[in-house]
Coordinates of C-alpha atoms in Angstrom, one line a residue:
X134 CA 121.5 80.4 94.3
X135 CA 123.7 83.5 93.0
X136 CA 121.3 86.3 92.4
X137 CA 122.7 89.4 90.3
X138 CA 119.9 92.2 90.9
X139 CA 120.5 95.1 87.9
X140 CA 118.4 97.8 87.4
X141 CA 118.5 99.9 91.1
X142 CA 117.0 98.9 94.2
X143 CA 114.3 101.8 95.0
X144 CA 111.3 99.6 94.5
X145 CA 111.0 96.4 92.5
X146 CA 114.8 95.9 93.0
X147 CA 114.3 96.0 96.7
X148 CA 111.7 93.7 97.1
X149 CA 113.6 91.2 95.3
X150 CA 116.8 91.6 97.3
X151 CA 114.9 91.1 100.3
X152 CA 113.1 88.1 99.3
X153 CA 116.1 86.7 98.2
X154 CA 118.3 87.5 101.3
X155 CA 115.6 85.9 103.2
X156 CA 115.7 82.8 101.0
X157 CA 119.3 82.2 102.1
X158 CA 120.2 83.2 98.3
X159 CA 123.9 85.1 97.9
X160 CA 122.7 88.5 96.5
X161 CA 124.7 90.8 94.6
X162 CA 123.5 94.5 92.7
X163 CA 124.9 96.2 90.3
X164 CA 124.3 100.0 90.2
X165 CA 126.1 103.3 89.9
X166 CA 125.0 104.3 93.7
X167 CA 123.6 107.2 92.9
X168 CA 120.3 106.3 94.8
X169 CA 118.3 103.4 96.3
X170 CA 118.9 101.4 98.7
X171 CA 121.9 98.9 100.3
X172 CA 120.6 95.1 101.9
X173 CA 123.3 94.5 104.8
X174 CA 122.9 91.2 103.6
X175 CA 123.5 91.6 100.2
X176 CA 127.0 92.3 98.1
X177 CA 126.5 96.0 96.8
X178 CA 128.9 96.3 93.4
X179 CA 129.4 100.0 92.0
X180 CA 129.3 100.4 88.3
X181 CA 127.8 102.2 85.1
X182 CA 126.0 99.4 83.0
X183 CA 125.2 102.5 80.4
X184 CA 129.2 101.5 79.6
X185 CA 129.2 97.8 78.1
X186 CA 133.2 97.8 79.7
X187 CA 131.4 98.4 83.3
X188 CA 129.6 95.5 82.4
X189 CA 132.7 93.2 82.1
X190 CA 133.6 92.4 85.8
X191 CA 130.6 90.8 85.9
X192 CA 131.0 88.2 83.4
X193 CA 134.0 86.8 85.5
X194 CA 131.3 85.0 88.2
X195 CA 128.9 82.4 87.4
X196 CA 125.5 83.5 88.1
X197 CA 122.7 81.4 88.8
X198 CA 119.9 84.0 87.5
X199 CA 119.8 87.7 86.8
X200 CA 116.9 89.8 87.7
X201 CA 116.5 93.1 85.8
X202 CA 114.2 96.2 86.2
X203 CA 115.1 98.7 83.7
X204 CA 113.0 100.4 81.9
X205 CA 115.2 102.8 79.6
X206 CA 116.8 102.4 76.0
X207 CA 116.5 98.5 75.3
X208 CA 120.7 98.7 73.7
X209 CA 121.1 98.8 77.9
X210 CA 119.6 95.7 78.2
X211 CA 120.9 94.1 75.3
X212 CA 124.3 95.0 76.6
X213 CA 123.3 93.3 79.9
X214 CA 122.1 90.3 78.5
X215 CA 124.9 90.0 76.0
X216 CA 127.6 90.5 78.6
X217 CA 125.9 87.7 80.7
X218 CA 124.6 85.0 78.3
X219 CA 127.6 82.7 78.9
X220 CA 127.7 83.3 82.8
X221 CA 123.9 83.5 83.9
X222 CA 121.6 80.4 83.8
X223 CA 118.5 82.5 83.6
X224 CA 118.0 86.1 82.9
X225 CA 114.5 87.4 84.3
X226 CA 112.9 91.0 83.1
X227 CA 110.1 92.9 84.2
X228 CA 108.5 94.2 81.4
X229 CA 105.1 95.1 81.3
X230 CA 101.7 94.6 79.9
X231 CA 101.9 98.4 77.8
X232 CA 104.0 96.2 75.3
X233 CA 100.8 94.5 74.0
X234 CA 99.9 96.4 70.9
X235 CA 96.6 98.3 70.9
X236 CA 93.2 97.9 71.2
X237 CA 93.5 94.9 73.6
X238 CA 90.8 92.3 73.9
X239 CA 89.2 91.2 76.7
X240 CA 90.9 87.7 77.7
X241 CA 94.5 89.4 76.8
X242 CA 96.9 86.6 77.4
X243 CA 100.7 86.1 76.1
X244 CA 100.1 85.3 72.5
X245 CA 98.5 88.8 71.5
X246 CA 100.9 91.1 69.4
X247 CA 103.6 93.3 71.1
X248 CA 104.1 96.8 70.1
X249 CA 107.2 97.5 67.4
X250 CA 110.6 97.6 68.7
X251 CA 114.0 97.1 68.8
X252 CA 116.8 95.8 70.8
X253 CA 119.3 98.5 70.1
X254 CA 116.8 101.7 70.2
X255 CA 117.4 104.2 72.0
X256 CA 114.9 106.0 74.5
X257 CA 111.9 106.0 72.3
X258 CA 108.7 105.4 75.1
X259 CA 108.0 103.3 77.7
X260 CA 105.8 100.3 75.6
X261 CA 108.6 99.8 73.1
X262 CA 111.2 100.3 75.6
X263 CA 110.1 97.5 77.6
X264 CA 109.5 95.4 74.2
X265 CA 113.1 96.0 73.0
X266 CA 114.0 95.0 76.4
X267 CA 111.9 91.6 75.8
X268 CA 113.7 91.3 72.5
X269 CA 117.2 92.1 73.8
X270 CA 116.9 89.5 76.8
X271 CA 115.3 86.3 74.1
X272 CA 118.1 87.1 71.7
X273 CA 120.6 86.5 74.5
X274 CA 119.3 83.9 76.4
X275 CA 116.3 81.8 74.1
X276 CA 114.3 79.6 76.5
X277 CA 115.9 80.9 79.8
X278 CA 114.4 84.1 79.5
X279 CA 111.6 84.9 81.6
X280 CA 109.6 88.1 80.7
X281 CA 107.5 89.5 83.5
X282 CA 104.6 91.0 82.2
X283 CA 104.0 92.9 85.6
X284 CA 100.5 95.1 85.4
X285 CA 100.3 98.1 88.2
X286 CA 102.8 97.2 90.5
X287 CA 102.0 98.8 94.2
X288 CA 103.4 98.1 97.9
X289 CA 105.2 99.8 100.8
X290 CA 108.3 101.8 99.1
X291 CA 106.1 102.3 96.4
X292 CA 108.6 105.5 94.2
X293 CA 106.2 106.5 91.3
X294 CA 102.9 107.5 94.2
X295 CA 100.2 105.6 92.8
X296 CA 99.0 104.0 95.9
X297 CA 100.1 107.1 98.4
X298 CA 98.3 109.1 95.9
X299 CA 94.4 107.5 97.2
X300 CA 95.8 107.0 100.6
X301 CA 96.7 110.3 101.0
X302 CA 94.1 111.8 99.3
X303 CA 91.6 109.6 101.5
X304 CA 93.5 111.1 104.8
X305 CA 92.8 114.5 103.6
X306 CA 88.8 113.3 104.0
X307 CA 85.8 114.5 102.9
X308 CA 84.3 114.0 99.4
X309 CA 86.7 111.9 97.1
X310 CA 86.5 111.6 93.4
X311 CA 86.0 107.9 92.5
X312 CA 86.4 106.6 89.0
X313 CA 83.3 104.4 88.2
X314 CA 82.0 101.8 87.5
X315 CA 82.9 100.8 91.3
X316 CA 83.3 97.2 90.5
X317 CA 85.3 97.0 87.8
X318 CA 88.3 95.1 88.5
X319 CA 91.3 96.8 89.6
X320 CA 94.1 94.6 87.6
X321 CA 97.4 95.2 89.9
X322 CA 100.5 93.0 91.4
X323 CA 101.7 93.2 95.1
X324 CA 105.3 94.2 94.4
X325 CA 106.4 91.6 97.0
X326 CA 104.0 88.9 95.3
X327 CA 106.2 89.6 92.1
X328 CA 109.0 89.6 94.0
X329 CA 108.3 86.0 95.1
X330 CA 107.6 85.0 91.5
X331 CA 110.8 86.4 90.1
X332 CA 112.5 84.6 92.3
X333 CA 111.2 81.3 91.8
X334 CA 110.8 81.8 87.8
X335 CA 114.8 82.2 88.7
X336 CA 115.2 78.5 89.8
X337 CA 113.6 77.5 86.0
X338 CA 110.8 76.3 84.6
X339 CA 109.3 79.4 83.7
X340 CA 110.1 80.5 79.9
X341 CA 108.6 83.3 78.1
X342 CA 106.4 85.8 78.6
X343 CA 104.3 85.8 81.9
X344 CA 100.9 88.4 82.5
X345 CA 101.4 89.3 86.2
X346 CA 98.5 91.0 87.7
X347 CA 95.8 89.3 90.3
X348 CA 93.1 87.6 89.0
X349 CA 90.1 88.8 88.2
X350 CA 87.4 89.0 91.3
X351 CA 90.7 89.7 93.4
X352 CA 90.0 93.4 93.6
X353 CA 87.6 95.8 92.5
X354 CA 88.2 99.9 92.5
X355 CA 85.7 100.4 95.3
X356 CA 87.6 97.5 97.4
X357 CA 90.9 99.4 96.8
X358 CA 89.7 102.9 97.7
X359 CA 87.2 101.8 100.5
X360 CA 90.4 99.9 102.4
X361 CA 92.5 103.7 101.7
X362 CA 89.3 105.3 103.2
X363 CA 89.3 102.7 106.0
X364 CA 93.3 102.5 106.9
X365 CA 93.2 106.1 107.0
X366 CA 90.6 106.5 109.3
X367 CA 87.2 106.9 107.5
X368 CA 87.2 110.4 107.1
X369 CA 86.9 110.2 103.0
X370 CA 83.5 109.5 101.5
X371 CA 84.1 108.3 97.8
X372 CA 81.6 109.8 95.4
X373 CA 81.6 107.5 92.0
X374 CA 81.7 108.9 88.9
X375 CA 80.8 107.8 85.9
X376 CA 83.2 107.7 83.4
X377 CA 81.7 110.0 80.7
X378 CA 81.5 112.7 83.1
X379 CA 85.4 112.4 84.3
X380 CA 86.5 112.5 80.6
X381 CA 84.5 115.4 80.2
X382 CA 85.9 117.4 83.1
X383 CA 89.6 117.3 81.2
X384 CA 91.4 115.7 84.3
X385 CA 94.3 113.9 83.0
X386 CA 92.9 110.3 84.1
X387 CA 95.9 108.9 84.0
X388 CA 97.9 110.8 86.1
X389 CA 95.2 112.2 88.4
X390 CA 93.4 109.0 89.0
X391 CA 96.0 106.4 89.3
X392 CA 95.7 102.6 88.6
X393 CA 92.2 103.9 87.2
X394 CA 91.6 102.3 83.1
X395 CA 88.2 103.6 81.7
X396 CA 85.7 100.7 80.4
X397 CA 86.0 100.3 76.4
X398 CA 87.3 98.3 73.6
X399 CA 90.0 99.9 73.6
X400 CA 92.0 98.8 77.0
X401 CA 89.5 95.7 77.5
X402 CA 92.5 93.6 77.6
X403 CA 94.2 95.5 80.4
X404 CA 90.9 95.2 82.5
X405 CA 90.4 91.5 81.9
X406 CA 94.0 90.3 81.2
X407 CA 93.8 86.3 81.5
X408 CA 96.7 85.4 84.2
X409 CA 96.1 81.7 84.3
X410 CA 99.7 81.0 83.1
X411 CA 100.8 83.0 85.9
X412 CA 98.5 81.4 88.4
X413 CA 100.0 77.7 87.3
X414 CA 104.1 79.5 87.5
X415 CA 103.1 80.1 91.3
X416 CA 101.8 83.4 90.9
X417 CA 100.0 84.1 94.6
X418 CA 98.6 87.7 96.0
X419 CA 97.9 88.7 99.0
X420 CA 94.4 90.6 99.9
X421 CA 94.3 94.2 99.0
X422 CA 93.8 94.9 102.4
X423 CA 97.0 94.1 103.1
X424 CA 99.0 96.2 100.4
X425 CA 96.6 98.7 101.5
X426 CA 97.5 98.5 104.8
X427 CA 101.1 98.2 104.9
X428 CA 101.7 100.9 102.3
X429 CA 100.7 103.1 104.7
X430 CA 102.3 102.0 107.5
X431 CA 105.0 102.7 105.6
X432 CA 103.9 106.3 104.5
X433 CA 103.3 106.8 108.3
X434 CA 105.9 105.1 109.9
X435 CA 109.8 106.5 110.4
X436 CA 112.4 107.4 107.7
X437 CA 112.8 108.9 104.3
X438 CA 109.7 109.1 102.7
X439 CA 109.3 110.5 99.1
X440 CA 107.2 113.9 99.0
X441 CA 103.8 112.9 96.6
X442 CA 102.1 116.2 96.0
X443 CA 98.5 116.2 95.3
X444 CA 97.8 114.8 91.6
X445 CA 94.1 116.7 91.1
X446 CA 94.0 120.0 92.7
X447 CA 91.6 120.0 95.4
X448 CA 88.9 122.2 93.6
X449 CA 89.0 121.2 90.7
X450 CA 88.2 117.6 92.3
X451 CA 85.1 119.5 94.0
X452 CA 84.1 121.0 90.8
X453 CA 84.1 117.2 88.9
X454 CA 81.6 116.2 91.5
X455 CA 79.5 119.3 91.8
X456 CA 78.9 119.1 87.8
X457 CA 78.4 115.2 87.7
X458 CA 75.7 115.9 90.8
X459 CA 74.0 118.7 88.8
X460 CA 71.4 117.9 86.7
X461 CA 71.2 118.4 83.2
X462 CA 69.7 121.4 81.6

Protein backbone atom coordinates (compact mmCIF):
# COMPACT_ATOMS: atom_id res chain seq x y z
CA UNK A 1 0.00 0.00 0.00
CA UNK A 2 1.04 3.84 -0.80
CA UNK A 3 -0.22 5.82 2.01
CA UNK A 4 -0.21 9.78 1.55
CA UNK A 5 -0.75 11.13 5.22
CA UNK A 6 -2.04 15.14 4.87
CA UNK A 7 -3.02 17.18 7.50
CA UNK A 8 0.35 17.21 10.11
CA UNK A 9 1.66 14.53 12.13
CA UNK A 10 1.36 15.92 15.94
CA UNK A 11 -1.37 13.51 16.91
CA UNK A 12 -3.87 11.66 14.71
CA UNK A 13 -1.31 11.94 11.86
CA UNK A 14 1.29 10.25 13.88
CA UNK A 15 -0.54 7.42 14.90
CA UNK A 16 -1.37 6.63 11.59
CA UNK A 17 2.12 6.88 10.20
CA UNK A 18 3.20 4.54 12.74
CA UNK A 19 0.66 2.04 12.15
CA UNK A 20 1.30 2.16 8.78
CA UNK A 21 5.16 1.98 8.86
CA UNK A 22 4.59 -0.99 11.01
CA UNK A 23 2.24 -2.54 8.43
CA UNK A 24 5.05 -2.70 5.91
CA UNK A 25 2.98 0.16 4.02
CA UNK A 26 5.35 2.96 1.94
CA UNK A 27 4.27 6.15 3.84
CA UNK A 28 4.60 9.53 2.60
CA UNK A 29 3.32 13.17 4.43
CA UNK A 30 2.66 16.11 3.07
CA UNK A 31 3.16 19.17 5.35
CA UNK A 32 4.78 22.68 5.41
CA UNK A 33 7.33 21.41 8.40
CA UNK A 34 6.58 23.91 10.49
CA UNK A 35 5.80 21.36 13.40
CA UNK A 36 5.05 17.73 14.19
CA UNK A 37 6.84 15.09 13.82
CA UNK A 38 9.25 12.95 11.13
CA UNK A 39 8.77 8.64 11.00
CA UNK A 40 12.46 7.60 9.92
CA UNK A 41 10.56 5.17 8.12
CA UNK A 42 8.32 7.25 6.35
CA UNK A 43 9.02 9.74 3.06
CA UNK A 44 8.60 13.35 4.65
CA UNK A 45 7.46 15.84 1.52
CA UNK A 46 7.58 19.70 2.17
CA UNK A 47 4.77 21.74 0.85
CA UNK A 48 1.87 24.32 1.49
CA UNK A 49 -1.46 22.49 0.55
CA UNK A 50 -3.25 26.14 1.46
CA UNK A 51 -1.67 26.73 -2.36
CA UNK A 52 -3.69 24.24 -4.80
CA UNK A 53 -0.08 24.57 -7.14
CA UNK A 54 1.75 22.91 -3.85
CA UNK A 55 -0.71 20.47 -4.31
CA UNK A 56 0.33 19.36 -7.88
CA UNK A 57 3.55 17.22 -7.33
CA UNK A 58 1.43 15.03 -5.74
CA UNK A 59 -0.87 14.07 -8.37
CA UNK A 60 2.17 12.75 -10.36
CA UNK A 61 2.21 9.31 -8.05
CA UNK A 62 -0.46 6.83 -7.79
CA UNK A 63 -1.70 6.52 -4.38
CA UNK A 64 -3.25 3.71 -2.94
CA UNK A 65 -5.34 5.76 -0.09
CA UNK A 66 -5.06 9.18 1.43
CA UNK A 67 -5.52 9.87 5.00
CA UNK A 68 -6.49 13.39 5.98
CA UNK A 69 -6.81 15.23 9.48
CA UNK A 70 -7.54 18.74 8.81
CA UNK A 71 -9.81 20.49 10.48
CA UNK A 72 -9.68 24.14 8.89
CA UNK A 73 -11.59 25.90 5.92
CA UNK A 74 -13.25 22.84 4.02
CA UNK A 75 -11.95 24.87 0.20
CA UNK A 76 -8.49 23.04 1.77
CA UNK A 77 -9.88 19.97 1.52
CA UNK A 78 -11.69 20.30 -1.44
CA UNK A 79 -8.50 21.31 -3.09
CA UNK A 80 -6.92 18.12 -1.65
CA UNK A 81 -9.44 15.87 -2.75
CA UNK A 82 -9.76 17.49 -6.11
CA UNK A 83 -6.08 17.39 -6.85
CA UNK A 84 -6.06 13.63 -5.93
CA UNK A 85 -9.39 12.16 -7.26
CA UNK A 86 -7.65 10.74 -10.43
CA UNK A 87 -4.46 9.41 -8.49
CA UNK A 88 -5.81 8.10 -5.01
CA UNK A 89 -8.02 4.96 -4.77
CA UNK A 90 -9.53 5.96 -1.46
CA UNK A 91 -9.50 9.24 0.27
CA UNK A 92 -10.17 8.72 4.21
CA UNK A 93 -11.20 11.98 6.60
CA UNK A 94 -11.57 12.27 10.13
CA UNK A 95 -14.38 14.33 10.72
CA UNK A 96 -16.28 14.18 13.67
CA UNK A 97 -19.46 13.56 15.44
CA UNK A 98 -20.05 17.76 16.16
CA UNK A 99 -21.24 17.61 12.41
CA UNK A 100 -24.53 15.94 13.41
CA UNK A 101 -27.07 18.80 13.63
CA UNK A 102 -28.56 19.60 17.07
CA UNK A 103 -30.43 18.24 19.57
CA UNK A 104 -29.08 14.66 18.99
CA UNK A 105 -31.11 11.54 19.91
CA UNK A 106 -30.15 8.95 21.87
CA UNK A 107 -29.24 5.96 19.36
CA UNK A 108 -27.41 8.70 17.06
CA UNK A 109 -26.14 6.68 14.16
CA UNK A 110 -24.98 7.86 10.50
CA UNK A 111 -28.31 8.76 8.93
CA UNK A 112 -29.22 11.77 11.39
CA UNK A 113 -28.89 15.26 9.69
CA UNK A 114 -25.42 17.09 9.45
CA UNK A 115 -25.02 20.58 10.26
CA UNK A 116 -25.13 23.27 7.04
CA UNK A 117 -22.07 23.65 5.11
CA UNK A 118 -20.07 24.04 2.28
CA UNK A 119 -17.16 22.76 0.49
CA UNK A 120 -15.59 25.96 -0.44
CA UNK A 121 -16.20 27.98 2.96
CA UNK A 122 -13.86 29.41 4.51
CA UNK A 123 -12.99 29.17 8.41
CA UNK A 124 -16.47 29.42 9.72
CA UNK A 125 -16.40 26.77 13.11
CA UNK A 126 -15.34 23.58 13.81
CA UNK A 127 -19.01 21.44 13.07
CA UNK A 128 -19.32 22.92 9.61
CA UNK A 129 -15.75 22.93 8.95
CA UNK A 130 -15.58 19.24 9.36
CA UNK A 131 -19.03 18.96 7.36
CA UNK A 132 -17.66 20.88 4.38
CA UNK A 133 -14.79 18.69 4.69
CA UNK A 134 -17.24 15.57 4.39
CA UNK A 135 -18.77 17.29 1.43
CA UNK A 136 -15.55 18.27 -0.30
CA UNK A 137 -14.04 14.61 0.06
CA UNK A 138 -17.76 12.73 -1.46
CA UNK A 139 -17.80 15.23 -4.26
CA UNK A 140 -14.26 14.13 -5.17
CA UNK A 141 -14.24 10.75 -4.66
CA UNK A 142 -18.33 9.22 -4.37
CA UNK A 143 -18.15 5.73 -2.82
CA UNK A 144 -14.34 5.71 -1.97
CA UNK A 145 -14.68 8.15 0.59
CA UNK A 146 -14.56 7.18 3.98
CA UNK A 147 -15.74 9.75 6.67
CA UNK A 148 -14.45 9.09 10.22
CA UNK A 149 -16.82 10.20 12.48
CA UNK A 150 -14.14 10.10 15.39
CA UNK A 151 -15.87 11.12 19.00
CA UNK A 152 -13.14 12.36 21.82
CA UNK A 153 -10.09 11.15 20.48
CA UNK A 154 -7.27 10.52 23.47
CA UNK A 155 -3.84 8.65 23.72
CA UNK A 156 -0.12 9.15 24.45
CA UNK A 157 0.86 12.44 22.29
CA UNK A 158 -2.34 13.57 22.95
CA UNK A 159 -1.84 17.93 21.66
CA UNK A 160 -5.17 19.53 22.73
CA UNK A 161 -4.68 18.18 26.91
CA UNK A 162 -7.79 16.50 27.48
CA UNK A 163 -6.55 13.37 29.04
CA UNK A 164 -3.26 15.11 30.72
CA UNK A 165 -5.74 17.52 31.93
CA UNK A 166 -7.48 14.59 34.70
CA UNK A 167 -4.12 12.94 34.98
CA UNK A 168 -2.45 15.79 35.99
CA UNK A 169 -5.00 17.18 37.90
CA UNK A 170 -5.33 13.59 39.74
CA UNK A 171 -1.34 13.88 40.49
CA UNK A 172 -1.83 17.11 42.14
CA UNK A 173 -4.23 14.91 44.80
CA UNK A 174 -6.52 15.62 47.16
CA UNK A 175 -10.24 16.41 46.47
CA UNK A 176 -11.06 16.30 42.67
CA UNK A 177 -14.10 17.81 40.99
CA UNK A 178 -15.96 14.91 39.20
CA UNK A 179 -18.78 15.52 36.76
CA UNK A 180 -21.72 13.27 37.75
CA UNK A 181 -23.70 10.98 37.17
CA UNK A 182 -20.45 8.70 37.69
CA UNK A 183 -21.67 6.08 35.34
CA UNK A 184 -22.60 7.68 32.53
CA UNK A 185 -20.71 6.49 29.61
CA UNK A 186 -17.63 8.24 28.67
CA UNK A 187 -18.14 8.02 24.58
CA UNK A 188 -14.23 8.33 23.37
CA UNK A 189 -11.73 6.58 20.70
CA UNK A 190 -8.13 5.32 21.41
CA UNK A 191 -6.31 7.43 18.86
CA UNK A 192 -4.24 4.28 17.95
CA UNK A 193 -7.61 2.17 17.74
CA UNK A 194 -8.61 4.87 14.95
CA UNK A 195 -5.45 4.66 13.70
CA UNK A 196 -5.94 0.98 13.00
CA UNK A 197 -9.35 1.63 11.50
CA UNK A 198 -8.15 4.22 9.06
CA UNK A 199 -5.88 2.17 7.89
CA UNK A 200 -7.87 -0.81 7.13
CA UNK A 201 -11.02 1.44 5.91
CA UNK A 202 -7.84 2.40 3.43
CA UNK A 203 -7.69 -1.17 1.85
CA UNK A 204 -11.75 -0.62 0.92
CA UNK A 205 -14.81 -1.75 1.89
CA UNK A 206 -15.66 0.94 4.09
CA UNK A 207 -17.83 3.75 2.34
CA UNK A 208 -19.48 6.67 4.01
CA UNK A 209 -19.73 7.98 7.08
CA UNK A 210 -18.49 5.88 10.06
CA UNK A 211 -19.47 6.92 14.23
CA UNK A 212 -16.01 6.08 15.91
CA UNK A 213 -16.28 6.03 19.57
CA UNK A 214 -16.24 2.74 21.96
CA UNK A 215 -19.23 1.21 22.64
CA UNK A 216 -21.37 1.75 25.13
CA UNK A 217 -20.60 -0.22 28.65
CA UNK A 218 -16.78 0.25 27.39
CA UNK A 219 -16.20 3.09 29.82
CA UNK A 220 -17.87 5.10 32.23
CA UNK A 221 -16.53 8.67 33.74
CA UNK A 222 -15.73 7.13 37.11
CA UNK A 223 -13.74 4.19 35.28
CA UNK A 224 -11.76 7.04 33.35
CA UNK A 225 -10.99 9.21 36.35
CA UNK A 226 -10.56 6.36 38.99
CA UNK A 227 -7.66 4.64 36.47
CA UNK A 228 -6.01 8.71 36.36
CA UNK A 229 -6.40 8.59 40.16
CA UNK A 230 -4.89 5.10 40.22
CA UNK A 231 -1.81 5.57 37.50
CA UNK A 232 -0.98 8.52 39.34
CA UNK A 233 -0.66 7.15 42.45
CA UNK A 234 -3.96 7.40 44.52
CA UNK A 235 -3.38 10.57 45.97
CA UNK A 236 -6.86 12.22 44.31
CA UNK A 237 -10.20 11.45 45.85
CA UNK A 238 -12.98 12.27 43.22
CA UNK A 239 -15.87 14.00 44.73
CA UNK A 240 -19.09 13.63 42.14
CA UNK A 241 -21.07 16.33 41.38
CA UNK A 242 -24.14 16.52 40.19
CA UNK A 243 -24.64 18.26 37.26
CA UNK A 244 -27.05 21.02 38.29
CA UNK A 245 -24.71 22.14 40.78
CA UNK A 246 -21.61 22.37 38.22
CA UNK A 247 -23.72 24.41 35.81
CA UNK A 248 -24.58 26.55 38.50
CA UNK A 249 -20.96 27.29 39.66
CA UNK A 250 -20.23 29.02 35.98
CA UNK A 251 -17.21 26.75 35.19
CA UNK A 252 -16.87 26.51 31.57
CA UNK A 253 -17.70 22.62 31.39
CA UNK A 254 -16.38 22.26 28.38
CA UNK A 255 -13.09 23.45 28.76
CA UNK A 256 -12.67 22.82 32.45
CA UNK A 257 -13.98 19.40 32.55
CA UNK A 258 -12.87 17.73 29.52
CA UNK A 259 -14.47 14.78 27.60
CA UNK A 260 -17.32 15.53 30.28
CA UNK A 261 -21.13 16.01 28.17
CA UNK A 262 -24.00 16.90 30.74
CA UNK A 263 -27.13 14.30 30.70
CA UNK A 264 -30.14 15.96 28.55
CA UNK A 265 -31.98 15.87 25.33
CA UNK A 266 -29.97 17.98 24.03
CA UNK A 267 -26.51 15.93 23.50
CA UNK A 268 -28.32 12.48 24.12
CA UNK A 269 -26.91 11.41 20.96
CA UNK A 270 -23.26 12.16 21.76
CA UNK A 271 -23.71 10.01 25.02
CA UNK A 272 -25.36 7.09 23.37
CA UNK A 273 -24.09 7.33 19.79
CA UNK A 274 -24.89 3.72 18.13
CA UNK A 275 -21.27 2.51 16.72
CA UNK A 276 -22.54 -0.84 15.47
CA UNK A 277 -21.44 0.03 11.81
CA UNK A 278 -18.11 0.68 13.20
CA UNK A 279 -17.97 -2.42 15.29
CA UNK A 280 -18.84 -4.62 11.93
CA UNK A 281 -15.82 -2.18 9.78
CA UNK A 282 -13.33 -3.62 12.47
CA UNK A 283 -13.69 -1.00 14.87
CA UNK A 284 -11.69 -2.54 18.15
CA UNK A 285 -10.63 -0.56 21.62
CA UNK A 286 -8.50 -1.28 23.95
CA UNK A 287 -9.42 -1.00 27.88
CA UNK A 288 -9.29 2.44 29.22
CA UNK A 289 -6.82 1.37 31.50
CA UNK A 290 -4.58 1.13 29.02
CA UNK A 291 -4.96 4.72 27.27
CA UNK A 292 -4.97 5.72 30.75
CA UNK A 293 -1.89 4.25 31.48
CA UNK A 294 0.21 4.84 28.63
CA UNK A 295 -0.78 8.55 28.28
CA UNK A 296 0.98 9.05 31.18
CA UNK A 297 3.80 7.16 30.63
CA UNK A 298 4.14 9.36 28.12
CA UNK A 299 3.54 12.67 30.17
CA UNK A 300 6.17 11.19 32.56
CA UNK A 301 8.53 9.64 30.47
CA UNK A 302 11.61 11.61 28.43
CA UNK A 303 11.24 14.25 25.64
CA UNK A 304 9.28 17.25 24.52
CA UNK A 305 6.22 17.32 26.29
CA UNK A 306 3.58 20.05 25.68
CA UNK A 307 3.02 22.47 28.83
CA UNK A 308 -1.02 21.86 29.88
CA UNK A 309 -1.67 24.48 32.48
CA UNK A 310 -4.37 23.83 34.90
CA UNK A 311 -8.02 24.23 33.18
CA UNK A 312 -10.12 25.14 36.68
CA UNK A 313 -8.13 27.16 39.04
CA UNK A 314 -7.48 25.26 42.01
CA UNK A 315 -9.97 27.28 44.36
CA UNK A 316 -12.32 27.80 42.48
CA UNK A 317 -12.46 23.82 42.07
CA UNK A 318 -12.53 23.80 46.10
CA UNK A 319 -15.30 26.27 46.12
CA UNK A 320 -17.62 23.93 43.52
CA UNK A 321 -17.35 21.26 46.05
CA UNK A 322 -17.64 23.20 49.28
CA UNK A 323 -21.17 24.71 47.90
CA UNK A 324 -22.44 21.31 46.39
CA UNK A 325 -21.47 19.81 50.15
CA UNK A 326 -23.31 22.67 51.88
CA UNK A 327 -26.74 22.26 52.53
CA UNK A 328 -29.40 24.27 51.34
CA UNK A 329 -30.83 27.20 53.24
Amino acid sequence: MRLLVLGGTTFVGRWVVTAAVERGWHVTTFTRGLAGWAHPGAEAVIGDRLRPAGLAPLAETRWDAVVDTWAGAPRVVRDSARALAGCAGRYAYVSSRAVYASPTPAGLNEDWPTVEASADAEDTGYAPNKRGGEIAVEEAFGDRAVLARAGLILGPYEDQGRLPHWLLRAARGGEMLAPGPADQPFRYVDVRDLAAWLLDAAEGGVPGPVNLVNPEGHCTTRDLLEAAAEVTGGLAEPVWVETAAIEASGIDRWAALPGWIPPGPAQAGLIRTDVGRALATGLRCRPVAETVADTWAWLTGPGDIPDFPPRVDPAEEQAVIDAWRRPAS
